[in-house]
Short mmCIF file of C-alpha atoms and ligand atoms in Angstrom, two decimals:
data_model
loop_
_atom_site.label_atom_id
_atom_site.label_comp_id
_atom_site.label_asym_id
_atom_site.label_seq_id
_atom_site.Cartn_x
_atom_site.Cartn_y
_atom_site.Cartn_z
CA MET A 1 128.96 125.14 53.77
CA THR A 2 128.86 121.67 55.51
CA THR A 3 128.45 121.55 59.15
CA SER A 4 129.75 117.95 59.66
CA PRO A 5 133.39 117.56 60.40
CA ARG A 6 135.83 116.84 57.66
CA ARG A 7 136.53 113.30 57.79
CA TYR A 8 140.24 111.33 57.28
CA HIS A 9 140.97 107.94 56.67
CA ILE A 10 144.57 106.00 57.02
CA THR A 11 145.51 103.11 55.64
CA THR A 12 148.97 101.99 56.96
CA PHE A 13 151.26 99.23 55.18
CA GLY A 14 154.69 97.92 56.21
CA CYS A 15 156.15 97.64 59.91
CA GLN A 16 155.55 98.76 63.22
CA MET A 17 157.40 102.11 62.62
CA ASN A 18 154.89 102.95 59.77
CA LYS A 19 151.90 101.90 62.26
CA ALA A 20 153.45 104.49 65.15
CA ASP A 21 153.97 107.09 62.63
CA SER A 22 150.43 106.83 61.34
CA GLU A 23 148.99 106.94 65.08
CA ARG A 24 150.78 110.40 65.52
CA MET A 25 149.53 111.69 62.09
CA ALA A 26 146.10 110.48 63.16
CA GLY A 27 146.28 112.58 66.32
CA ILE A 28 147.39 115.37 64.36
CA LEU A 29 144.43 115.11 61.98
CA GLU A 30 141.89 114.88 64.91
CA ASP A 31 143.60 117.86 66.39
CA MET A 32 143.04 119.80 63.39
CA GLY A 33 139.16 118.71 63.41
CA PHE A 34 139.03 115.86 61.42
CA ALA A 35 137.01 112.58 62.46
CA PHE A 36 138.20 109.08 61.71
CA SER A 37 136.37 107.26 58.75
CA GLU A 38 136.62 103.63 58.37
CA ASP A 39 135.90 103.48 54.88
CA PRO A 40 138.18 105.69 52.56
CA ASN A 41 135.12 106.10 50.33
CA ASP A 42 133.59 108.40 53.04
CA ALA A 43 136.67 110.36 53.73
CA ASP A 44 137.49 113.77 52.69
CA LEU A 45 141.19 113.16 53.21
CA ILE A 46 142.98 109.74 52.41
CA LEU A 47 146.61 109.17 53.77
CA TYR A 48 148.52 106.17 52.44
CA ASN A 49 151.28 105.15 54.53
CA THR A 50 153.30 103.19 52.52
CA CYS A 51 156.23 100.51 52.64
CA THR A 52 158.59 99.47 49.93
CA ILE A 53 160.82 96.91 51.69
CA ARG A 54 159.67 94.40 48.88
CA ASP A 55 158.35 95.04 45.47
CA ASN A 56 154.67 93.48 46.41
CA ALA A 57 154.36 95.87 49.31
CA GLU A 58 154.64 98.86 46.83
CA HIS A 59 152.51 97.44 44.20
CA LYS A 60 149.59 97.23 46.59
CA VAL A 61 149.91 100.91 47.28
CA TYR A 62 149.44 101.92 43.53
CA SER A 63 146.48 99.67 43.46
CA TYR A 64 144.84 101.31 46.38
CA LEU A 65 146.00 104.81 45.11
CA GLY A 66 144.60 104.44 41.53
CA ARG A 67 141.05 104.08 43.01
CA GLN A 68 141.10 106.89 45.06
CA ALA A 69 142.93 109.25 42.29
CA LYS A 70 139.84 108.09 40.23
CA ARG A 71 137.53 109.06 42.72
CA LYS A 72 139.06 112.70 43.04
CA HIS A 73 137.99 113.61 39.46
CA SER A 74 134.29 113.68 40.76
CA GLN A 75 135.18 114.98 44.24
CA PRO A 76 137.87 117.47 43.61
CA ASP A 77 138.14 118.56 47.33
CA LEU A 78 139.36 115.21 48.10
CA THR A 79 142.85 115.31 49.67
CA LEU A 80 145.15 112.46 48.72
CA ILE A 81 148.29 111.90 50.50
CA VAL A 82 151.23 109.37 50.16
CA ALA A 83 153.49 109.21 53.29
CA GLY A 84 155.98 106.78 54.48
CA CYS A 85 158.46 104.95 52.71
CA VAL A 86 157.30 104.77 49.05
CA ALA A 87 156.89 108.65 49.33
CA GLN A 88 160.46 109.10 50.38
CA GLN A 89 161.97 106.80 47.64
CA GLU A 90 159.78 108.39 44.89
CA GLY A 91 159.50 111.90 45.89
CA GLU A 92 158.61 114.13 42.70
CA ALA A 93 158.45 111.00 40.43
CA LEU A 94 155.32 109.85 42.54
CA LEU A 95 153.49 113.31 41.42
CA ARG A 96 154.13 112.65 37.66
CA ARG A 97 152.64 109.16 38.48
CA VAL A 98 149.66 110.16 40.13
CA PRO A 99 149.03 113.81 39.29
CA GLU A 100 146.09 113.81 41.77
CA LEU A 101 148.27 113.65 44.79
CA ASP A 102 148.11 116.70 46.95
CA LEU A 103 150.93 115.86 49.36
CA VAL A 104 153.99 113.29 49.40
CA MET A 105 155.70 113.11 52.37
CA GLY A 106 158.68 110.87 53.99
CA PRO A 107 158.87 109.14 57.34
CA GLN A 108 161.06 111.85 58.88
CA HIS A 109 158.34 114.52 58.25
CA ALA A 110 155.26 112.62 59.81
CA ASN A 111 155.38 115.19 62.81
CA ARG A 112 154.99 118.05 60.39
CA LEU A 113 151.83 116.99 58.96
CA GLN A 114 149.99 119.95 60.00
CA ASP A 115 152.42 122.29 58.53
CA LEU A 116 152.32 120.65 55.32
CA LEU A 117 148.76 120.52 55.40
CA GLU A 118 148.23 124.01 55.60
CA GLN A 119 150.40 124.65 52.57
CA VAL A 120 148.07 122.06 50.73
CA PHE A 121 145.07 123.94 51.73
CA GLU A 122 146.59 127.22 50.36
CA GLY A 123 146.62 125.54 47.00
CA ASN A 124 150.00 123.64 46.62
CA GLN A 125 151.00 120.29 45.89
CA VAL A 126 153.55 119.58 48.26
CA VAL A 127 156.48 117.10 48.40
CA ALA A 128 158.52 116.76 51.54
CA THR A 129 161.31 114.41 51.37
CA GLU A 130 164.24 116.52 52.45
CA PRO A 131 166.33 114.69 55.41
CA VAL A 132 165.49 116.62 58.46
CA HIS A 133 166.08 116.59 62.02
CA ILE A 134 163.09 114.72 63.37
CA MET A 135 161.21 117.08 65.88
CA GLU A 136 160.29 115.80 69.06
CA ASP A 137 156.64 114.88 68.83
CA ILE A 138 154.42 117.45 70.78
CA THR A 139 151.22 115.89 69.39
CA LYS A 140 148.99 113.23 71.07
CA PRO A 141 148.82 110.07 68.94
CA ARG A 142 145.65 108.68 68.20
CA ARG A 143 146.48 104.89 69.55
CA ASP A 144 144.74 101.99 68.18
CA SER A 145 144.95 99.88 71.37
CA LYS A 146 144.03 101.20 74.87
CA VAL A 147 146.32 98.69 76.42
CA THR A 148 149.60 98.45 74.60
CA ALA A 149 151.39 101.24 72.90
CA TRP A 150 154.56 101.69 70.55
CA VAL A 151 157.09 104.16 71.78
CA ASN A 152 159.56 105.04 69.15
CA VAL A 153 163.28 105.37 70.69
CA ILE A 154 165.40 105.78 67.67
CA TYR A 155 164.64 106.56 64.18
CA GLY A 156 166.55 105.55 61.06
CA CYS A 157 169.24 102.94 60.64
CA ASN A 158 173.07 103.30 59.81
CA GLU A 159 173.54 99.76 58.66
CA ARG A 160 174.01 99.16 54.88
CA CYS A 161 172.73 95.70 54.49
CA THR A 162 173.16 95.37 50.71
CA TYR A 163 169.44 94.28 49.93
CA CYS A 164 167.62 96.74 51.95
CA VAL A 165 165.86 100.18 51.36
CA VAL A 166 165.53 101.51 54.76
CA PRO A 167 168.52 103.43 55.25
CA ASN A 168 167.47 105.31 51.93
CA VAL A 169 164.16 105.86 53.25
CA ARG A 170 164.46 106.41 56.73
CA GLY A 171 167.44 108.40 57.13
CA VAL A 172 170.48 108.00 59.73
CA GLU A 173 169.81 107.09 63.17
CA GLN A 174 168.45 109.60 65.35
CA SER A 175 167.94 108.61 68.96
CA ARG A 176 165.16 110.22 71.27
CA THR A 177 166.54 111.20 74.77
CA PRO A 178 165.91 109.24 77.61
CA GLU A 179 164.27 111.84 79.27
CA ALA A 180 161.62 112.49 76.26
CA ILE A 181 160.91 108.78 76.05
CA ARG A 182 160.52 108.47 79.79
CA ALA A 183 157.98 111.36 79.55
CA GLU A 184 156.00 109.52 76.86
CA ILE A 185 155.91 106.55 79.09
CA GLU A 186 154.63 108.36 81.89
CA GLU A 187 151.60 109.70 79.92
CA ILE A 188 150.76 106.50 78.38
CA ALA A 189 150.93 105.23 81.84
CA ALA A 190 148.56 107.96 83.19
CA GLN A 191 146.20 107.25 80.35
CA GLY A 192 145.99 103.49 81.47
CA TYR A 193 148.19 101.56 79.23
CA LYS A 194 149.79 98.40 80.62
CA GLU A 195 152.62 97.46 78.06
CA VAL A 196 154.95 99.54 75.86
CA THR A 197 157.06 98.29 73.11
CA LEU A 198 160.13 100.35 72.46
CA LEU A 199 160.54 100.60 68.80
CA GLY A 200 163.53 101.25 66.25
CA GLN A 201 165.00 99.57 63.32
CA ASN A 202 167.95 98.73 65.10
CA ILE A 203 166.88 99.19 68.64
CA ASP A 204 170.01 97.99 70.30
CA ALA A 205 171.75 100.56 68.49
CA TYR A 206 169.92 103.33 70.66
CA GLY A 207 172.24 106.00 72.16
CA ARG A 208 175.04 105.85 69.66
CA ASP A 209 174.52 109.00 68.29
CA LEU A 210 173.87 110.87 71.78
CA PRO A 211 176.64 112.59 73.60
CA GLY A 212 178.55 111.42 76.29
CA VAL A 213 181.03 108.12 77.12
CA THR A 214 181.32 106.46 80.24
CA PRO A 215 184.77 106.03 82.11
CA GLU A 216 185.35 102.78 80.66
CA GLY A 217 184.60 104.20 76.91
CA ARG A 218 181.14 102.86 76.28
CA HIS A 219 178.10 105.16 75.19
CA LEU A 220 176.56 107.05 78.19
CA HIS A 221 173.11 106.19 76.73
CA THR A 222 172.46 102.41 75.63
CA LEU A 223 169.10 100.30 75.42
CA THR A 224 170.35 98.55 78.47
CA ASP A 225 170.40 101.92 80.20
CA LEU A 226 167.38 102.91 78.88
CA LEU A 227 165.50 99.87 80.05
CA TYR A 228 166.85 100.52 83.54
CA TYR A 229 165.99 104.27 83.22
CA VAL A 230 162.19 103.86 82.34
CA HIS A 231 161.54 100.38 84.20
CA ASP A 232 159.82 101.87 87.07
CA VAL A 233 157.18 104.13 85.47
CA PRO A 234 154.18 103.25 87.76
CA GLY A 235 151.47 101.46 86.01
CA ILE A 236 153.32 100.07 83.21
CA GLU A 237 153.41 96.22 83.62
CA ARG A 238 155.32 94.75 80.79
CA ILE A 239 157.86 96.24 78.22
CA ARG A 240 159.09 94.98 75.14
CA PHE A 241 161.50 96.23 72.36
CA ALA A 242 161.90 95.59 68.73
CA THR A 243 163.83 94.97 66.42
CA SER A 244 167.36 93.77 67.46
CA HIS A 245 170.29 93.56 65.38
CA PRO A 246 172.53 90.78 66.06
CA ARG A 247 175.68 92.92 65.67
CA TYR A 248 174.84 95.15 68.78
CA PHE A 249 173.18 92.51 71.19
CA THR A 250 175.27 92.55 74.14
CA GLU A 251 175.33 90.18 77.15
CA ARG A 252 174.75 93.03 79.54
CA LEU A 253 171.54 93.60 77.52
CA ILE A 254 170.48 90.23 78.11
CA LYS A 255 171.58 90.34 81.81
CA ALA A 256 168.92 93.61 82.15
CA CYS A 257 166.08 91.64 80.72
CA ALA A 258 166.71 88.81 82.90
CA GLU A 259 166.83 90.97 85.77
CA LEU A 260 164.22 93.40 85.06
CA PRO A 261 160.73 91.94 85.86
CA LYS A 262 158.66 94.06 83.37
CA VAL A 263 160.76 93.25 80.33
CA CYS A 264 159.21 90.56 78.49
CA GLU A 265 161.27 87.28 77.69
CA HIS A 266 160.74 87.94 74.02
CA PHE A 267 163.19 88.80 71.31
CA HIS A 268 163.06 89.40 67.83
CA ILE A 269 166.53 89.33 66.42
CA PRO A 270 166.54 88.64 62.45
CA PHE A 271 169.33 86.51 61.17
CA GLN A 272 168.32 86.76 57.59
CA SER A 273 170.71 83.72 56.33
CA GLY A 274 172.13 80.90 58.01
CA ASP A 275 175.13 80.92 55.53
CA ASN A 276 178.29 82.99 56.51
CA ASP A 277 179.10 84.00 53.16
CA ILE A 278 176.01 84.80 52.35
CA LEU A 279 175.51 86.90 55.51
CA LYS A 280 178.96 88.61 54.35
CA ALA A 281 177.50 89.27 50.88
CA MET A 282 174.63 90.92 52.85
CA ALA A 283 177.03 93.25 54.90
CA ARG A 284 175.17 91.71 58.09
CA GLY A 285 178.43 92.39 60.16
CA TYR A 286 177.98 89.02 62.21
CA THR A 287 178.40 85.14 61.44
CA GLN A 288 175.69 82.28 61.98
CA GLU A 289 178.00 81.20 64.91
CA LYS A 290 177.81 84.57 66.53
CA TYR A 291 174.14 84.62 66.16
CA ARG A 292 174.01 80.77 67.75
CA ARG A 293 175.88 82.29 70.53
CA ILE A 294 173.69 85.12 71.30
CA ILE A 295 170.63 83.00 71.40
CA ASP A 296 172.57 80.39 73.80
CA THR A 297 173.11 83.13 76.15
CA ILE A 298 169.54 84.37 76.06
CA ARG A 299 168.80 81.02 76.89
CA GLN A 300 171.28 80.48 79.47
CA TYR A 301 169.89 83.42 81.31
CA MET A 302 165.92 82.90 80.29
CA PRO A 303 165.53 79.18 79.52
CA ASP A 304 161.97 79.95 78.16
CA ALA A 305 162.41 82.80 76.25
CA SER A 306 160.48 83.15 72.82
CA ILE A 307 162.79 84.02 70.10
CA SER A 308 161.56 85.34 66.52
CA ALA A 309 163.48 86.51 63.59
CA ASP A 310 163.34 87.40 59.99
CA ALA A 311 165.12 85.61 57.16
CA ILE A 312 165.35 85.93 53.32
CA VAL A 313 165.57 83.19 50.89
CA GLY A 314 166.95 83.36 47.28
CA PHE A 315 169.75 86.39 48.19
CA PRO A 316 171.86 86.65 45.03
CA GLY A 317 174.05 83.71 44.46
CA GLU A 318 172.52 81.76 47.03
CA THR A 319 173.24 78.31 46.35
CA GLU A 320 171.35 75.13 47.42
CA ALA A 321 173.95 74.06 49.96
CA GLN A 322 173.72 77.77 51.31
CA PHE A 323 170.03 77.85 51.57
CA GLU A 324 170.37 74.80 53.34
CA ASN A 325 172.33 76.28 56.11
CA THR A 326 169.25 78.51 56.65
CA LEU A 327 167.32 75.62 57.13
CA LYS A 328 169.76 74.18 59.58
CA LEU A 329 169.74 77.28 61.64
CA THR A 330 166.02 77.29 61.38
CA GLU A 331 165.93 73.87 62.70
CA ASP A 332 168.59 74.14 65.45
CA ILE A 333 167.19 77.34 67.27
CA GLY A 334 163.56 76.31 66.99
CA PHE A 335 162.07 79.81 66.52
CA ASP A 336 158.60 80.84 68.30
CA LEU A 337 158.01 82.74 64.86
CA LEU A 338 160.02 83.28 61.71
CA ASN A 339 158.95 86.04 59.23
CA THR A 340 160.35 84.77 55.98
CA ALA A 341 160.58 86.33 52.76
CA ALA A 342 161.93 85.79 49.31
CA TYR A 343 164.77 88.33 48.12
CA SER A 344 162.98 91.12 46.20
CA PRO A 345 165.39 93.53 44.29
CA ARG A 346 164.91 97.03 45.33
CA PRO A 347 166.11 100.40 43.36
CA GLY A 348 169.08 101.86 44.79
CA THR A 349 170.06 99.03 46.81
CA PRO A 350 173.57 97.13 45.61
CA ALA A 351 172.60 93.73 45.44
CA ALA A 352 169.63 94.72 42.88
CA LEU A 353 172.31 95.25 40.24
CA TRP A 354 174.27 92.12 40.72
CA ASP A 355 173.96 89.64 37.98
CA ASN A 356 173.62 86.67 40.02
CA GLN A 357 170.13 87.05 40.67
CA LEU A 358 167.92 83.63 41.06
CA SER A 359 164.82 82.90 39.37
CA GLU A 360 161.52 83.53 40.83
CA GLU A 361 160.93 79.86 40.87
CA VAL A 362 164.02 79.00 43.10
CA LYS A 363 162.85 81.65 45.13
CA ALA A 364 159.38 80.66 45.62
CA ASP A 365 160.55 76.77 46.25
CA ARG A 366 162.75 77.84 48.81
CA LEU A 367 160.48 79.98 50.60
CA GLN A 368 158.01 77.37 50.59
CA ARG A 369 160.33 74.82 52.00
CA LEU A 370 161.48 77.05 54.65
CA ASN A 371 157.86 77.99 55.62
CA HIS A 372 156.89 74.32 56.23
CA LEU A 373 159.87 73.88 58.55
CA VAL A 374 158.91 76.97 60.40
CA SER A 375 155.36 75.81 61.21
CA ILE A 376 156.70 72.47 62.46
CA LYS A 377 159.18 73.98 64.63
CA ALA A 378 156.62 76.66 65.79
CA SER A 379 154.22 73.64 66.59
CA ASP A 380 156.84 71.88 68.63
CA ARG A 381 157.83 75.24 70.45
CA SER A 382 153.89 75.77 71.38
CA GLN A 383 153.77 72.04 73.04
CA ARG A 384 155.88 73.48 75.75
CA TYR A 385 152.74 75.57 76.95
CA GLN A 386 150.62 72.65 77.39
CA ASN A 387 148.88 72.89 80.77
CA ARG A 388 151.03 75.73 81.82
CA ILE A 389 149.73 78.62 83.56
CA GLU A 390 150.76 81.85 81.59
CA GLU A 391 150.00 85.57 82.40
CA VAL A 392 148.05 87.07 79.61
CA LEU A 393 147.48 91.03 79.18
CA VAL A 394 143.86 91.21 77.81
CA GLU A 395 143.82 93.25 74.62
CA ASP A 396 140.44 92.61 72.92
CA GLN A 397 137.62 90.50 71.99
CA ASN A 398 138.26 87.60 69.99
CA PRO A 399 137.01 89.08 66.56
CA LYS A 400 135.73 85.43 65.69
CA ASP A 401 134.12 84.56 68.91
CA PRO A 402 132.52 87.19 71.18
CA THR A 403 132.62 84.94 74.20
CA GLN A 404 136.26 84.88 74.13
CA VAL A 405 138.77 87.48 75.00
CA MET A 406 142.41 87.37 73.37
CA GLY A 407 145.93 88.62 74.75
CA ARG A 408 149.43 87.67 74.54
CA THR A 409 151.52 85.78 77.16
CA ARG A 410 154.88 87.37 77.99
CA GLY A 411 156.52 85.45 75.62
CA ASN A 412 154.12 87.13 72.98
CA ARG A 413 151.92 84.03 72.06
CA LEU A 414 148.58 85.13 70.93
CA THR A 415 146.12 83.52 73.53
CA PHE A 416 142.33 82.97 73.80
CA PHE A 417 139.90 82.31 76.64
CA THR A 418 136.45 82.56 77.80
CA GLY A 419 135.75 85.83 79.09
CA ASN A 420 134.05 89.43 79.16
CA ILE A 421 135.98 91.94 77.45
CA ASN A 422 134.48 94.94 79.37
CA ALA A 423 135.81 93.40 82.77
CA LEU A 424 139.14 92.27 81.50
CA LYS A 425 140.59 94.67 78.95
CA GLY A 426 143.77 95.72 80.31
CA LYS A 427 144.19 92.90 82.80
CA ILE A 428 146.75 90.50 83.37
CA VAL A 429 144.83 87.31 83.81
CA LYS A 430 146.35 83.86 84.79
CA ILE A 431 145.64 81.27 82.28
CA LYS A 432 145.61 77.39 82.18
CA ILE A 433 146.65 76.57 78.84
CA THR A 434 144.45 73.82 77.47
CA GLU A 435 145.13 73.80 73.59
CA VAL A 436 148.16 74.81 71.52
CA ARG A 437 148.56 75.66 68.02
CA ALA A 438 151.71 76.54 66.16
CA PHE A 439 150.96 80.40 66.59
CA SER A 440 148.45 80.65 69.33
CA LEU A 441 147.01 79.16 72.34
CA THR A 442 143.59 78.60 74.04
CA GLY A 443 143.21 78.27 77.85
CA GLU A 444 141.10 78.90 80.76
CA ALA A 445 141.20 81.74 83.47
CA ILE A 446 142.11 80.26 86.81
CA ASN A 447 140.57 81.78 90.03
CA LEU A 448 138.67 84.73 88.25
N1 SAH B 1 166.07 96.23 60.79
C1 SAH B 1 165.79 94.90 60.86
C2 SAH B 1 164.72 94.68 59.71
C3 SAH B 1 164.06 95.80 58.92
S1 SAH B 1 163.22 95.05 57.52
C4 SAH B 1 167.16 94.29 60.80
O1 SAH B 1 168.30 94.64 60.49
O2 SAH B 1 166.99 92.84 60.97
C5 SAH B 1 162.35 93.75 57.94
C6 SAH B 1 162.52 92.78 57.30
O3 SAH B 1 162.38 92.85 55.91
C7 SAH B 1 163.98 92.38 57.17
O4 SAH B 1 164.63 91.96 58.46
C8 SAH B 1 164.45 91.40 55.82
O5 SAH B 1 164.18 90.22 56.43
C9 SAH B 1 162.99 91.92 55.02
N2 SAH B 1 163.89 92.57 53.78
C10 SAH B 1 164.24 93.44 54.03
N3 SAH B 1 164.63 93.94 52.62
C11 SAH B 1 164.22 92.92 51.91
C12 SAH B 1 164.52 92.43 50.33
N4 SAH B 1 165.16 93.51 49.41
N5 SAH B 1 163.92 91.45 49.99
C13 SAH B 1 163.15 90.65 51.22
N6 SAH B 1 163.11 91.03 52.33
C14 SAH B 1 163.81 91.93 52.55
FE1 SF4 B 2 167.51 97.12 56.71
FE2 SF4 B 2 169.90 96.17 57.46
FE3 SF4 B 2 169.01 98.58 58.37
FE4 SF4 B 2 167.83 96.17 59.14
S1 SF4 B 2 169.86 97.00 59.62
S2 SF4 B 2 167.03 98.01 58.44
S3 SF4 B 2 167.99 95.09 57.20
S4 SF4 B 2 169.67 98.19 56.39
FE1 F3S B 3 158.48 99.01 55.04
FE2 F3S B 3 159.46 101.59 55.62
FE3 F3S B 3 158.83 99.89 57.55
S1 F3S B 3 160.14 100.27 53.82
S2 F3S B 3 159.40 97.78 56.68
S3 F3S B 3 157.54 100.68 56.29
S4 F3S B 3 160.59 101.03 57.38
#
């Protein structure tokens, strides 16, 4: 009999959706009496929350998992769990590949972790990947930050972009009710959090699956309505949302963002490609002209707004000229940040089966050229901050320099300045920017 509490470790791969799921699963484990262990080698229960968006993301999981599976031979009471998108994609096959696993659970089952673990502790090997209606979360997440919090508003994705596994692994769109979302934000505010980020794969599709239409035939519940509905929660000072899909991004939403003081002027709207034929082959449902119009409209209402996006290079059949259209769009828009990736063929997606795949060399070359342009443009965009006064919400100490704290501007630029974290954590401080770099800033607090 051991008297020390059982310990758990979670490693999270992938996007913010996975990070939010991990925080909820950590909350469930702590409710069950487990204590957190930073080092997986000290843990009695290890959970890998996995990502399969690209091949390399998936490979990382297998190498981590291999090491712990070996450990299980000398420590048979070790509980090994694979959650998230690889679990959903592979299901039973994962058990054949790694027979040491106790539990394989898809993302829709995150809130059911306790239930599933009870079956494991009864001696079963469990696979939970069937589509389910996601239960309203009744657990308390163990959130990593004490200042900023994620709030899921819509799960899943109803798009069918021809390169993407997300609809296969995350299922169809399921919006939470505005009441449940507001209740969670009120609770977060009561715990002292200052910023919330509303989360969804296509957050601007929020509410399409909820009942009700307005007399004009519009959905009763949209992201715009949700922003108005949650905006006045006392204590919350900043609201962000991600990820936006160009297809659903409306002028009404842009107006709301400009009008609502807590909504930060930062928009993450992936464009994927700057070429209309590639966009069509991707089944994205918009043209590069439409994308440019959205950004123009945002800048009309909020001239200083930060714009970030995702782009893929080397999609099947992409010609040099088509790739140059992506460079052109990147050049013209001037992103504050662009997440770039070489196209990775994913099992179960249409584009993976096409016979016009490009070589790894071509993809790597294009990726490198695009990244080069991105850092030049991001540096240009940073220049506008020089000598400006920015509001920074302090999140943490600078891990590289304990005399400094760090936080974000409304536009989401990471900013460092000299200060004491104990005094400043969770505070919004006016900072004069003295140094600018492509993706971060340094400044000095004024009238502290
Ligand atoms: N729902 C969001 C993106 C979710 S996935 C949207 O539609 O924009 C996050 C990013 O991963 C995508 O924006 C895309 O740029 C990238 N991605 C998805 N599938 C990919 C693949 N097969 N190869 C390379 N990048 C991919
Ligand atoms: Fe994937 Fe497209 Fe859905 Fe985004 S919108 S998650 S890229 S299928
Ligand atoms: Fe990855 Fe799943 Fe997110 S595949 S990017 S963790 S939705």
